[in-house]
Each structure stands twice: as C-alpha cells, then as structure tokens.
Short mmCIF file of N, CA and C and ligand atoms in Angstrom, two decimals:
data_model
loop_
_atom_site.label_atom_id
_atom_site.label_comp_id
_atom_site.label_asym_id
_atom_site.label_seq_id
_atom_site.Cartn_x
_atom_site.Cartn_y
_atom_site.Cartn_z
N MET A 1 -101.78 -33.48 16.50
CA MET A 1 -100.14 -33.47 16.62
C MET A 1 -100.46 -34.89 18.17
N THR A 2 -99.21 -35.98 18.06
CA THR A 2 -98.73 -36.32 18.66
C THR A 2 -97.38 -36.58 19.75
N ALA A 3 -97.73 -36.80 20.63
CA ALA A 3 -95.92 -36.62 21.28
C ALA A 3 -95.47 -38.08 21.74
N LEU A 4 -94.26 -38.00 21.90
CA LEU A 4 -93.61 -39.09 22.69
C LEU A 4 -92.79 -38.47 23.86
N LEU A 5 -93.28 -39.08 24.95
CA LEU A 5 -92.44 -39.12 25.74
C LEU A 5 -91.33 -39.98 26.77
N VAL A 6 -90.16 -39.62 26.60
CA VAL A 6 -89.53 -40.90 27.09
C VAL A 6 -89.12 -40.62 28.16
N PHE A 7 -88.41 -41.68 29.30
CA PHE A 7 -88.32 -40.84 30.51
C PHE A 7 -87.24 -41.66 31.08
N GLU A 8 -86.46 -41.78 31.95
CA GLU A 8 -85.42 -42.75 32.23
C GLU A 8 -85.39 -42.19 33.94
N SER A 9 -85.24 -42.74 34.67
CA SER A 9 -85.94 -43.09 36.79
C SER A 9 -84.93 -43.59 37.07
N MET A 10 -84.64 -43.41 37.80
CA MET A 10 -84.02 -44.77 39.21
C MET A 10 -85.39 -44.41 40.54
N TYR A 11 -85.28 -43.51 41.51
CA TYR A 11 -86.10 -43.43 41.74
C TYR A 11 -87.79 -43.16 41.65
N GLY A 12 -88.27 -42.58 40.45
CA GLY A 12 -89.41 -42.69 40.57
C GLY A 12 -90.05 -40.96 40.22
N SER A 13 -88.90 -40.16 40.56
CA SER A 13 -89.32 -38.83 40.56
C SER A 13 -89.33 -38.49 38.95
N THR A 14 -88.43 -39.02 37.86
CA THR A 14 -88.24 -38.63 36.78
C THR A 14 -89.53 -38.74 35.96
N ALA A 15 -89.90 -40.42 36.56
CA ALA A 15 -91.36 -40.68 35.65
C ALA A 15 -91.91 -39.91 36.01
N ALA A 16 -92.45 -39.42 37.43
CA ALA A 16 -93.60 -38.93 37.97
C ALA A 16 -94.07 -37.66 36.73
N ILE A 17 -92.82 -36.99 37.26
CA ILE A 17 -92.73 -35.65 35.68
C ILE A 17 -93.35 -35.78 34.27
N ALA A 18 -92.68 -36.88 34.13
CA ALA A 18 -92.98 -37.17 33.01
C ALA A 18 -94.56 -38.14 32.87
N GLU A 19 -94.71 -38.28 33.81
CA GLU A 19 -96.48 -38.74 33.67
C GLU A 19 -97.35 -37.11 34.28
N ALA A 20 -96.94 -36.71 34.96
CA ALA A 20 -97.82 -35.03 34.57
C ALA A 20 -97.68 -34.49 33.37
N ILE A 21 -95.95 -34.21 32.84
CA ILE A 21 -96.75 -33.20 31.31
C ILE A 21 -97.64 -34.21 30.42
N ALA A 22 -97.58 -35.91 30.37
CA ALA A 22 -98.22 -35.93 29.52
C ALA A 22 -99.71 -35.45 29.63
N ALA A 23 -100.05 -35.72 31.12
CA ALA A 23 -101.52 -35.01 31.62
C ALA A 23 -101.91 -33.93 30.62
N GLY A 24 -101.26 -33.13 31.14
CA GLY A 24 -100.86 -31.55 30.73
C GLY A 24 -101.14 -31.42 29.36
N LEU A 25 -99.98 -32.44 28.31
CA LEU A 25 -100.71 -32.73 26.97
C LEU A 25 -102.58 -33.26 27.22
N ALA A 26 -102.70 -33.84 27.70
CA ALA A 26 -104.17 -34.35 27.52
C ALA A 26 -105.12 -33.34 27.38
N ASP A 27 -104.73 -32.28 28.88
CA ASP A 27 -105.68 -31.16 28.97
C ASP A 27 -105.93 -30.11 27.92
N VAL A 28 -104.73 -30.57 26.66
CA VAL A 28 -105.35 -29.61 26.02
C VAL A 28 -105.44 -30.44 24.35
N ARG A 29 -105.95 -31.72 24.27
CA ARG A 29 -105.97 -32.75 23.53
C ARG A 29 -104.94 -32.48 22.49
N VAL A 30 -104.22 -33.02 23.06
CA VAL A 30 -102.86 -33.38 22.90
C VAL A 30 -102.35 -35.42 23.30
N PRO A 31 -102.90 -36.37 22.22
CA PRO A 31 -102.16 -37.69 22.52
C PRO A 31 -100.73 -37.52 23.15
N ALA A 32 -100.53 -38.00 24.05
CA ALA A 32 -98.87 -38.70 24.53
C ALA A 32 -98.61 -40.07 25.07
N THR A 33 -97.80 -40.44 24.14
CA THR A 33 -97.22 -41.94 24.53
C THR A 33 -96.33 -41.96 26.00
N VAL A 34 -95.91 -42.02 27.29
CA VAL A 34 -94.55 -41.80 28.00
C VAL A 34 -94.03 -43.72 28.07
N CYS A 35 -93.09 -43.56 27.38
CA CYS A 35 -91.62 -44.74 27.53
C CYS A 35 -91.19 -44.53 27.85
N GLU A 36 -90.95 -45.67 29.56
CA GLU A 36 -89.43 -45.80 29.68
C GLU A 36 -88.65 -45.94 28.80
N VAL A 37 -87.22 -45.81 28.82
CA VAL A 37 -86.23 -45.26 28.15
C VAL A 37 -85.90 -46.62 27.45
N GLY A 38 -86.13 -47.50 28.01
CA GLY A 38 -85.48 -49.15 27.59
C GLY A 38 -85.84 -49.98 26.67
N LEU A 39 -87.76 -49.10 27.08
CA LEU A 39 -88.84 -50.12 25.73
C LEU A 39 -89.00 -48.49 24.77
N ALA A 40 -88.51 -47.52 25.39
CA ALA A 40 -88.71 -46.50 23.68
C ALA A 40 -88.30 -46.88 22.44
N PRO A 41 -89.35 -47.01 21.29
CA PRO A 41 -88.47 -46.75 20.09
C PRO A 41 -87.41 -45.26 19.28
N THR A 42 -87.12 -45.84 18.13
CA THR A 42 -85.69 -44.58 18.11
C THR A 42 -86.59 -44.27 16.66
N ASP A 43 -87.52 -44.80 16.38
CA ASP A 43 -87.81 -45.01 14.32
C ASP A 43 -89.13 -44.26 15.17
N ASP A 44 -89.54 -43.93 15.73
CA ASP A 44 -91.66 -43.13 15.61
C ASP A 44 -91.05 -41.82 15.09
N ALA A 45 -92.23 -41.46 15.41
CA ALA A 45 -91.86 -39.65 14.33
C ALA A 45 -93.02 -39.10 14.40
N PRO A 46 -93.22 -38.70 16.01
CA PRO A 46 -94.50 -37.93 16.47
C PRO A 46 -94.06 -36.61 16.78
N SER A 47 -95.51 -35.91 16.08
CA SER A 47 -94.71 -34.06 15.86
C SER A 47 -93.39 -33.45 17.08
N LEU A 48 -94.09 -34.36 18.15
CA LEU A 48 -93.11 -33.87 19.32
C LEU A 48 -92.72 -35.00 19.92
N LEU A 49 -91.54 -34.72 20.58
CA LEU A 49 -91.12 -35.90 20.85
C LEU A 49 -90.14 -35.25 22.19
N ILE A 50 -90.62 -35.71 23.33
CA ILE A 50 -90.30 -34.69 25.13
C ILE A 50 -89.05 -35.61 25.33
N VAL A 51 -87.44 -35.47 26.07
CA VAL A 51 -87.48 -36.45 26.59
C VAL A 51 -86.66 -36.04 27.48
N GLY A 52 -86.80 -36.80 29.11
CA GLY A 52 -86.32 -36.32 30.37
C GLY A 52 -85.86 -37.42 31.40
N ALA A 53 -84.40 -36.95 32.20
CA ALA A 53 -83.37 -37.95 32.66
C ALA A 53 -83.29 -36.93 34.11
N PRO A 54 -82.56 -37.86 35.10
CA PRO A 54 -82.47 -37.40 36.43
C PRO A 54 -81.07 -37.22 36.21
N THR A 55 -81.01 -35.84 36.55
CA THR A 55 -79.21 -35.08 36.28
C THR A 55 -78.27 -36.05 37.31
N HIS A 56 -77.50 -37.03 36.52
CA HIS A 56 -76.58 -37.23 37.82
C HIS A 56 -75.23 -36.80 37.27
N GLN A 57 -74.45 -36.19 38.47
CA GLN A 57 -73.31 -36.17 37.88
C GLN A 57 -72.78 -34.11 36.77
N ARG A 58 -74.03 -33.81 37.44
CA ARG A 58 -73.73 -32.79 36.91
C ARG A 58 -74.44 -32.55 35.71
N GLY A 59 -74.74 -33.84 34.66
CA GLY A 59 -75.41 -34.36 33.47
C GLY A 59 -76.09 -35.25 33.41
N LEU A 60 -75.94 -36.49 32.18
CA LEU A 60 -76.26 -37.53 31.59
C LEU A 60 -76.01 -38.41 32.70
N SER A 61 -76.78 -39.37 33.17
CA SER A 61 -76.33 -40.49 33.52
C SER A 61 -75.40 -41.59 32.88
N THR A 62 -74.26 -42.50 33.72
CA THR A 62 -73.44 -43.10 33.16
C THR A 62 -73.93 -44.30 33.34
N PRO A 63 -72.82 -45.94 32.80
CA PRO A 63 -72.92 -46.30 33.48
C PRO A 63 -72.78 -46.31 35.00
N ARG A 64 -71.06 -46.35 35.65
CA ARG A 64 -71.29 -46.18 36.31
C ARG A 64 -72.16 -45.42 37.77
N THR A 65 -72.29 -44.13 36.65
CA THR A 65 -73.23 -43.54 38.26
C THR A 65 -74.93 -44.22 38.12
N ARG A 66 -75.32 -45.17 37.37
CA ARG A 66 -76.79 -45.95 37.99
C ARG A 66 -75.77 -47.13 38.64
N GLU A 67 -74.94 -47.07 38.82
CA GLU A 67 -74.91 -48.23 39.25
C GLU A 67 -75.01 -48.04 41.26
N THR A 68 -73.99 -46.58 41.09
CA THR A 68 -74.13 -46.04 42.63
C THR A 68 -75.13 -46.17 42.90
N ALA A 69 -76.92 -46.19 41.29
CA ALA A 69 -78.11 -45.29 42.40
C ALA A 69 -78.62 -46.39 42.26
N ARG A 70 -78.02 -47.55 41.78
CA ARG A 70 -78.81 -49.17 42.47
C ARG A 70 -78.52 -49.45 43.10
N GLY A 71 -76.65 -48.81 44.14
CA GLY A 71 -76.83 -50.04 45.20
C GLY A 71 -77.62 -49.03 46.89
N GLY A 72 -77.49 -50.53 47.44
CA GLY A 72 -79.04 -49.97 48.09
C GLY A 72 -80.70 -50.09 48.89
N VAL A 73 -80.84 -49.87 47.34
CA VAL A 73 -82.17 -50.14 46.57
C VAL A 73 -82.46 -51.59 45.81
N ASP A 74 -83.71 -52.01 46.17
CA ASP A 74 -84.52 -53.42 45.52
C ASP A 74 -84.10 -53.57 43.93
N ALA A 75 -84.92 -52.00 43.29
CA ALA A 75 -85.39 -51.37 42.09
C ALA A 75 -85.23 -50.55 41.68
N THR A 76 -84.85 -50.01 40.70
CA THR A 76 -84.63 -49.08 40.09
C THR A 76 -85.78 -49.20 39.08
N VAL A 77 -86.76 -47.65 38.68
CA VAL A 77 -87.77 -47.69 37.51
C VAL A 77 -86.94 -47.91 36.26
N SER A 78 -85.91 -47.21 36.06
CA SER A 78 -85.45 -47.76 35.12
C SER A 78 -84.43 -48.52 34.85
N PRO A 79 -84.37 -50.57 34.27
CA PRO A 79 -83.53 -51.71 34.92
C PRO A 79 -81.95 -51.27 34.55
N GLY A 80 -82.38 -50.52 32.94
CA GLY A 80 -80.88 -50.90 32.47
C GLY A 80 -80.31 -49.51 31.17
N ASP A 81 -79.90 -49.75 30.11
CA ASP A 81 -79.35 -48.81 30.06
C ASP A 81 -80.23 -47.41 30.04
N GLY A 82 -79.53 -46.38 30.20
CA GLY A 82 -80.14 -44.51 30.22
C GLY A 82 -80.28 -43.55 28.64
N VAL A 83 -80.87 -42.51 28.91
CA VAL A 83 -81.39 -42.00 27.86
C VAL A 83 -79.81 -41.37 27.13
N ARG A 84 -79.00 -41.78 27.40
CA ARG A 84 -77.53 -41.37 26.92
C ARG A 84 -77.57 -42.53 25.33
N GLU A 85 -77.70 -43.69 26.47
CA GLU A 85 -77.28 -44.64 25.14
C GLU A 85 -78.51 -44.65 23.94
N TRP A 86 -79.79 -44.09 24.61
CA TRP A 86 -80.98 -44.03 23.60
C TRP A 86 -80.45 -43.23 22.54
N LEU A 87 -79.86 -42.18 23.00
CA LEU A 87 -79.77 -40.72 22.07
C LEU A 87 -78.43 -41.15 21.54
N ASP A 88 -77.99 -42.15 21.99
CA ASP A 88 -77.16 -42.34 20.63
C ASP A 88 -76.95 -42.98 19.41
N GLU A 89 -78.68 -43.63 20.22
CA GLU A 89 -79.42 -44.66 18.83
C GLU A 89 -79.63 -44.05 17.84
N LEU A 90 -80.09 -43.03 18.92
CA LEU A 90 -81.56 -42.14 18.01
C LEU A 90 -80.61 -40.86 16.72
N ALA A 91 -79.57 -40.72 17.52
CA ALA A 91 -78.86 -39.89 17.04
C ALA A 91 -79.24 -39.30 15.36
N ALA A 92 -78.65 -40.23 14.19
CA ALA A 92 -78.34 -40.13 12.81
C ALA A 92 -80.44 -40.00 12.60
N GLY A 93 -81.41 -40.38 13.17
CA GLY A 93 -82.62 -40.23 12.74
C GLY A 93 -83.67 -38.71 13.65
N ALA A 94 -82.42 -38.13 14.50
CA ALA A 94 -82.49 -36.86 14.95
C ALA A 94 -83.14 -35.38 14.52
N ARG A 95 -82.37 -35.72 13.49
CA ARG A 95 -82.20 -34.24 11.83
C ARG A 95 -83.90 -33.90 11.87
N GLY A 96 -84.74 -32.88 12.01
CA GLY A 96 -85.65 -31.97 12.02
C GLY A 96 -87.36 -32.32 12.59
N ARG A 97 -86.20 -32.97 13.92
CA ARG A 97 -87.27 -33.50 14.65
C ARG A 97 -87.72 -32.17 15.50
N SER A 98 -88.24 -32.08 15.74
CA SER A 98 -89.28 -31.05 17.11
C SER A 98 -89.25 -31.12 18.95
N VAL A 99 -88.53 -31.34 20.07
CA VAL A 99 -88.09 -31.92 20.50
C VAL A 99 -88.02 -30.47 21.70
N ALA A 100 -88.66 -31.34 23.23
CA ALA A 100 -88.47 -30.55 24.17
C ALA A 100 -88.03 -31.89 25.02
N VAL A 101 -86.76 -30.97 26.39
CA VAL A 101 -86.30 -31.85 27.30
C VAL A 101 -86.22 -31.45 28.93
N PHE A 102 -86.04 -31.97 29.45
CA PHE A 102 -86.44 -31.76 31.19
C PHE A 102 -85.31 -32.98 31.61
N ASP A 103 -85.39 -32.45 32.74
CA ASP A 103 -84.27 -32.94 34.01
C ASP A 103 -85.34 -33.30 35.38
N THR A 104 -84.65 -34.09 36.31
CA THR A 104 -85.25 -33.68 37.02
C THR A 104 -83.80 -33.34 38.06
N ALA A 105 -83.61 -32.77 38.99
CA ALA A 105 -82.28 -31.87 39.37
C ALA A 105 -82.23 -31.27 40.74
N LEU A 106 -81.41 -31.26 42.27
CA LEU A 106 -81.25 -30.57 43.01
C LEU A 106 -81.47 -29.09 43.15
N PRO A 107 -82.83 -28.54 43.33
CA PRO A 107 -82.04 -26.77 42.93
C PRO A 107 -80.93 -26.44 43.05
N GLY A 108 -80.86 -24.90 42.73
CA GLY A 108 -79.31 -24.04 42.76
C GLY A 108 -78.68 -24.82 41.68
N ARG A 109 -78.27 -23.84 41.35
CA ARG A 109 -77.13 -23.78 40.13
C ARG A 109 -75.80 -23.81 39.94
N LEU A 110 -75.06 -25.12 41.01
CA LEU A 110 -73.85 -25.60 41.09
C LEU A 110 -74.06 -27.20 40.40
N ALA A 111 -76.47 -27.58 40.73
CA ALA A 111 -76.47 -28.91 40.41
C ALA A 111 -76.17 -29.09 39.22
N GLY A 112 -76.25 -28.29 38.54
CA GLY A 112 -76.06 -29.21 36.87
C GLY A 112 -77.19 -29.57 36.35
N SER A 113 -77.40 -29.99 34.97
CA SER A 113 -78.50 -30.09 33.94
C SER A 113 -78.52 -31.18 33.01
N ALA A 114 -79.04 -32.29 33.12
CA ALA A 114 -79.21 -33.51 32.02
C ALA A 114 -80.24 -32.72 31.07
N ALA A 115 -80.91 -32.24 31.56
CA ALA A 115 -81.31 -31.11 29.97
C ALA A 115 -80.56 -30.09 29.69
N HIS A 116 -79.62 -29.85 29.63
CA HIS A 116 -78.99 -29.34 29.24
C HIS A 116 -78.31 -30.03 28.21
N THR A 117 -77.48 -30.91 28.62
CA THR A 117 -77.04 -31.68 27.45
C THR A 117 -77.92 -32.82 26.99
N ILE A 118 -78.58 -33.07 27.05
CA ILE A 118 -79.79 -33.63 26.38
C ILE A 118 -80.00 -32.69 25.31
N ALA A 119 -80.42 -31.46 25.32
CA ALA A 119 -80.65 -30.57 24.83
C ALA A 119 -79.47 -30.16 23.92
N ARG A 120 -78.04 -30.11 24.26
CA ARG A 120 -76.86 -30.13 22.92
C ARG A 120 -77.14 -31.08 22.38
N ARG A 121 -77.18 -32.23 22.88
CA ARG A 121 -76.34 -33.49 21.50
C ARG A 121 -77.98 -33.45 20.47
N PHE A 122 -79.07 -32.96 21.08
CA PHE A 122 -80.30 -32.93 20.02
C PHE A 122 -80.14 -31.79 19.38
N THR A 123 -79.44 -30.45 19.44
CA THR A 123 -78.95 -29.29 18.87
C THR A 123 -77.95 -29.68 17.31
N LYS A 124 -76.69 -30.73 18.28
CA LYS A 124 -75.95 -30.95 17.38
C LYS A 124 -76.60 -31.93 16.29
N ALA A 125 -77.64 -32.98 16.19
CA ALA A 125 -77.57 -34.05 15.48
C ALA A 125 -78.61 -33.39 14.67
N GLY A 126 -78.97 -31.83 14.99
CA GLY A 126 -80.17 -30.87 14.44
C GLY A 126 -81.06 -30.86 14.06
N ALA A 127 -81.60 -31.12 15.60
CA ALA A 127 -82.66 -31.66 15.97
C ALA A 127 -83.06 -29.94 16.21
N THR A 128 -84.70 -29.38 16.16
CA THR A 128 -84.78 -27.71 16.35
C THR A 128 -85.78 -28.22 18.27
N LEU A 129 -85.49 -27.08 19.28
CA LEU A 129 -86.17 -26.65 20.99
C LEU A 129 -86.85 -26.33 20.32
N VAL A 130 -88.06 -26.87 20.38
CA VAL A 130 -89.36 -25.86 20.67
C VAL A 130 -89.69 -25.02 21.72
N VAL A 131 -89.31 -25.47 23.39
CA VAL A 131 -88.81 -24.55 24.35
C VAL A 131 -87.52 -24.95 24.48
N PRO A 132 -86.89 -23.27 25.98
CA PRO A 132 -85.90 -24.00 26.96
C PRO A 132 -85.79 -25.38 27.38
N PRO A 133 -84.48 -25.89 27.79
CA PRO A 133 -84.09 -27.12 28.50
C PRO A 133 -85.49 -26.93 30.35
N GLU A 134 -85.84 -27.37 30.55
CA GLU A 134 -86.15 -27.01 32.29
C GLU A 134 -85.78 -28.44 32.96
N SER A 135 -85.98 -27.90 34.01
CA SER A 135 -85.76 -28.76 35.05
C SER A 135 -86.96 -28.66 36.56
N PHE A 136 -87.06 -29.92 37.37
CA PHE A 136 -87.79 -29.65 38.26
C PHE A 136 -87.30 -30.41 39.19
N ALA A 137 -87.13 -29.86 40.85
CA ALA A 137 -86.67 -29.40 41.63
C ALA A 137 -87.25 -30.87 42.83
N VAL A 138 -85.86 -31.83 43.34
CA VAL A 138 -86.00 -33.61 44.07
C VAL A 138 -85.83 -32.56 45.39
N THR A 139 -86.12 -32.93 46.34
CA THR A 139 -85.84 -33.01 47.37
C THR A 139 -83.96 -33.54 48.20
N GLY A 140 -83.65 -34.09 47.47
CA GLY A 140 -82.78 -34.66 47.78
C GLY A 140 -82.69 -36.14 46.50
N ARG A 141 -81.73 -36.74 47.01
CA ARG A 141 -81.23 -37.74 45.81
C ARG A 141 -82.19 -38.45 45.20
N SER A 142 -82.90 -39.60 47.16
CA SER A 142 -83.87 -40.08 46.63
C SER A 142 -85.32 -40.22 47.08
N SER A 143 -85.26 -38.59 47.55
CA SER A 143 -86.41 -38.30 48.66
C SER A 143 -87.76 -37.95 47.85
N GLY A 144 -87.53 -38.13 46.67
CA GLY A 144 -89.00 -37.51 45.77
C GLY A 144 -88.75 -35.64 45.62
N LEU A 145 -89.71 -35.37 44.65
CA LEU A 145 -90.14 -34.41 44.47
C LEU A 145 -90.41 -33.21 45.05
N ARG A 146 -89.91 -31.56 44.90
CA ARG A 146 -90.35 -30.57 45.54
C ARG A 146 -91.99 -30.41 45.47
N SER A 147 -92.69 -30.55 46.36
CA SER A 147 -94.28 -30.31 46.78
C SER A 147 -95.06 -29.40 45.21
N ASP A 148 -94.21 -28.36 44.80
CA ASP A 148 -95.39 -28.16 44.20
C ASP A 148 -94.72 -28.69 42.15
N GLU A 149 -94.08 -29.46 42.48
CA GLU A 149 -93.33 -29.98 41.34
C GLU A 149 -94.32 -30.23 40.16
N VAL A 150 -94.82 -30.88 40.77
CA VAL A 150 -96.07 -32.31 39.76
C VAL A 150 -96.58 -31.61 38.73
N GLU A 151 -96.92 -30.23 39.77
CA GLU A 151 -98.49 -29.03 39.62
C GLU A 151 -97.68 -28.28 38.23
N ARG A 152 -96.20 -28.02 38.38
CA ARG A 152 -96.00 -26.96 37.18
C ARG A 152 -94.83 -27.93 35.68
N ALA A 153 -95.02 -29.00 36.32
CA ALA A 153 -95.06 -29.89 35.50
C ALA A 153 -96.21 -29.85 33.62
N ARG A 154 -97.59 -30.51 34.91
CA ARG A 154 -98.31 -30.47 34.47
C ARG A 154 -98.60 -29.30 33.02
N GLN A 155 -98.37 -27.68 34.24
CA GLN A 155 -99.14 -26.65 33.23
C GLN A 155 -97.50 -26.66 32.32
N TRP A 156 -96.40 -27.68 32.16
CA TRP A 156 -94.87 -27.10 31.39
C TRP A 156 -95.96 -27.73 30.67
N GLY A 157 -96.23 -28.97 30.38
CA GLY A 157 -96.95 -29.89 29.11
C GLY A 157 -98.25 -29.23 28.74
N ARG A 158 -98.80 -28.42 28.93
CA ARG A 158 -99.83 -27.16 28.93
C ARG A 158 -98.72 -26.41 27.92
N SER A 159 -98.10 -25.40 27.88
CA SER A 159 -98.28 -24.65 26.97
C SER A 159 -96.72 -25.31 26.04
N LEU A 160 -96.05 -26.07 26.59
CA LEU A 160 -95.22 -27.44 24.92
C LEU A 160 -96.00 -27.62 23.97
N ALA A 161 -97.55 -27.80 24.25
CA ALA A 161 -98.00 -28.17 23.07
C ALA A 161 -98.40 -26.62 22.25
N LEU A 162 -98.91 -25.53 22.96
CA LEU A 162 -98.65 -24.51 22.33
C LEU A 162 -97.46 -23.90 21.17
N PHE A 163 -96.52 -24.45 22.05
CA PHE A 163 -95.33 -23.54 21.72
C PHE A 163 -95.02 -24.18 20.32
N ALA A 164 -94.98 -26.07 20.35
CA ALA A 164 -94.98 -26.79 19.25
C ALA A 164 -95.57 -27.00 18.50
N ALA A 165 -97.28 -25.99 18.71
CA ALA A 165 -98.14 -26.14 17.15
C ALA A 165 -97.38 -24.89 16.92
N ALA A 166 -96.98 -24.07 17.79
CA ALA A 166 -96.16 -22.51 17.19
C ALA A 166 -94.82 -22.71 15.95
N ALA A 167 -94.18 -23.34 16.64
CA ALA A 167 -93.02 -24.03 15.63
C ALA A 167 -93.36 -24.73 14.19
N ALA A 168 -94.25 -25.44 14.44
CA ALA A 168 -94.74 -26.27 13.20
C ALA A 168 -95.50 -25.10 12.39
N THR A 169 -96.29 -24.18 12.69
CA THR A 169 -96.57 -23.11 11.84
C THR A 169 -95.36 -22.75 11.00
N ARG A 170 -94.53 -22.29 12.36
CA ARG A 170 -93.36 -21.79 10.54
C ARG A 170 -92.24 -22.23 10.41
N VAL A 171 -92.43 -23.49 10.17
CA VAL A 171 -91.74 -24.86 9.58
C VAL A 171 -92.62 -24.75 8.68
N GLY A 172 -94.23 -24.77 8.46
CA GLY A 172 -94.81 -25.04 7.95
C GLY A 172 -95.21 -24.29 6.72
C1 FMN B 201 -75.46 -41.03 41.69
C2 FMN B 201 -75.77 -39.87 41.36
C3 FMN B 201 -75.59 -38.36 40.85
C4 FMN B 201 -76.21 -37.61 41.43
N1 FMN B 201 -75.79 -36.53 40.99
C5 FMN B 201 -76.10 -35.29 41.08
C6 FMN B 201 -76.12 -34.14 40.48
O1 FMN B 201 -74.96 -33.60 39.85
N2 FMN B 201 -76.85 -32.49 40.42
C7 FMN B 201 -77.69 -33.01 41.03
O2 FMN B 201 -78.69 -31.58 40.57
N3 FMN B 201 -78.21 -33.89 41.70
C8 FMN B 201 -77.71 -35.06 41.41
N4 FMN B 201 -78.02 -36.56 41.95
C9 FMN B 201 -79.36 -36.52 42.47
C10 FMN B 201 -81.16 -36.11 40.99
O3 FMN B 201 -80.84 -35.07 40.40
C11 FMN B 201 -81.23 -37.72 41.94
O4 FMN B 201 -81.55 -38.44 42.09
C12 FMN B 201 -82.75 -37.69 40.35
O5 FMN B 201 -83.20 -36.54 40.12
C13 FMN B 201 -84.18 -38.22 41.11
O6 FMN B 201 -84.90 -38.97 39.94
P1 FMN B 201 -85.85 -40.11 39.61
O7 FMN B 201 -86.40 -40.27 40.94
O8 FMN B 201 -85.98 -39.77 38.89
O9 FMN B 201 -83.92 -40.88 39.80
C14 FMN B 201 -77.62 -37.42 41.34
C15 FMN B 201 -78.13 -38.74 41.96
C16 FMN B 201 -77.47 -40.49 41.57
C17 FMN B 201 -77.43 -41.40 42.09
#
C-alpha cells in the first residue's frame, strides 16, 4: 500500500498534523508522500489518498479567506491556491479512489469543518471514504494545535492503514 497526503496550511498546524499522520502510517510500514497542495499531483494513483485543510468560515478556504489569513504575517505555509481549487482539478480523477480527509478547526460544534466539505466533494465525485472525516483542534486562529493533537494524529494515521487495507479487501 502507498499513501499520498495532500495538505493546505496557513500557519503550520495542518502541516504538522499531516506530518504526524505520515509518521503514523510509517509506524505500520505504509510509505506516505506528504505534499503541500500547490505542489501536489492530481494524476497520481496511490492506494490511499489523504487530504487535509484548515477550516475557514466553517468550510474550505477561499481566495478571500486566504487573503485575510495572510494579512499581518510575513508568509504562510501554503502560498497560493488551496484544496478547493486542487479538488476542482482532480474531480474527474476521483472516481473509485480510497480517500480519508481531515481538518484543523477551533473546538466546538459551531466551528464547522473543512473535512466535511472535502468529504462531500469526494463522495459526489465517486470516491470512497475509508473512515469518517476527522478534525484536530487548534487553540486559536494562528496560535497552534492543542497539545495532545499531534499524538492523536499519529494514532489516526496508524489506524487509517488498517481501515484502508480492510476496504481494499472488500473491494478486491
Ligand atoms: C479567515 C479565517 C477564517 C476561519 N474560520 C474558522 C471557522 O469557521 N471555524 C473554525 O473552526 N476555525 C476557523 N478559523 C481558524 C482556523 O481553523 C485555523 O486558523 C487553522 O486551523 C489553523 O491551521 P493552519 O495553521 O494549518 O492554517 C479561521 C481562520 C481564518 C484565518
């Protein structure tokens, strides 16, 4: 099994979660390539595609929310387009893929979830979600992750490999 992990990140939290998930996959011997969304291929065919983004205005970032996020900081991790635009490009190639999705968000029911938006788009395009969307909590807009979230992401990465293998067996 191989995994491609695509992330968007303004201040580094979603990037850190992506690296932790990749470390979890490596723990169970699944090689994962981690790609910032601007550099991510749309024509690769990994056995598992994992996509994550920060929650902006209860969903995926837009050019306007990214502009807001970039105000007042020298640079953001993702310098250009986000997962929304990458999914536009991928759409036709999403059918039949095994995917898992995550986001970072403020804790609480009203925070919304970029992961749910990504999940809806994948499902509509004919991809299969191997696990439900997962959210990892930040402590504020740009203040970083809650302390236990990196370890939880690593565990999520480990368990993902098992669910993806089970899903592949069902399909095969
Ligand atoms: C313009 C903007 C809008 C945001 N809207 C939301 C939101 O609706 N819900 C939420 O939980 N967090 C919201 N946030 C906080 C982000 O979720 C947080 O900045 C992100 O998780 C940090 O991840 P990153 O460091 O990878 O960018 C917003 C942040 C920005 C900059």
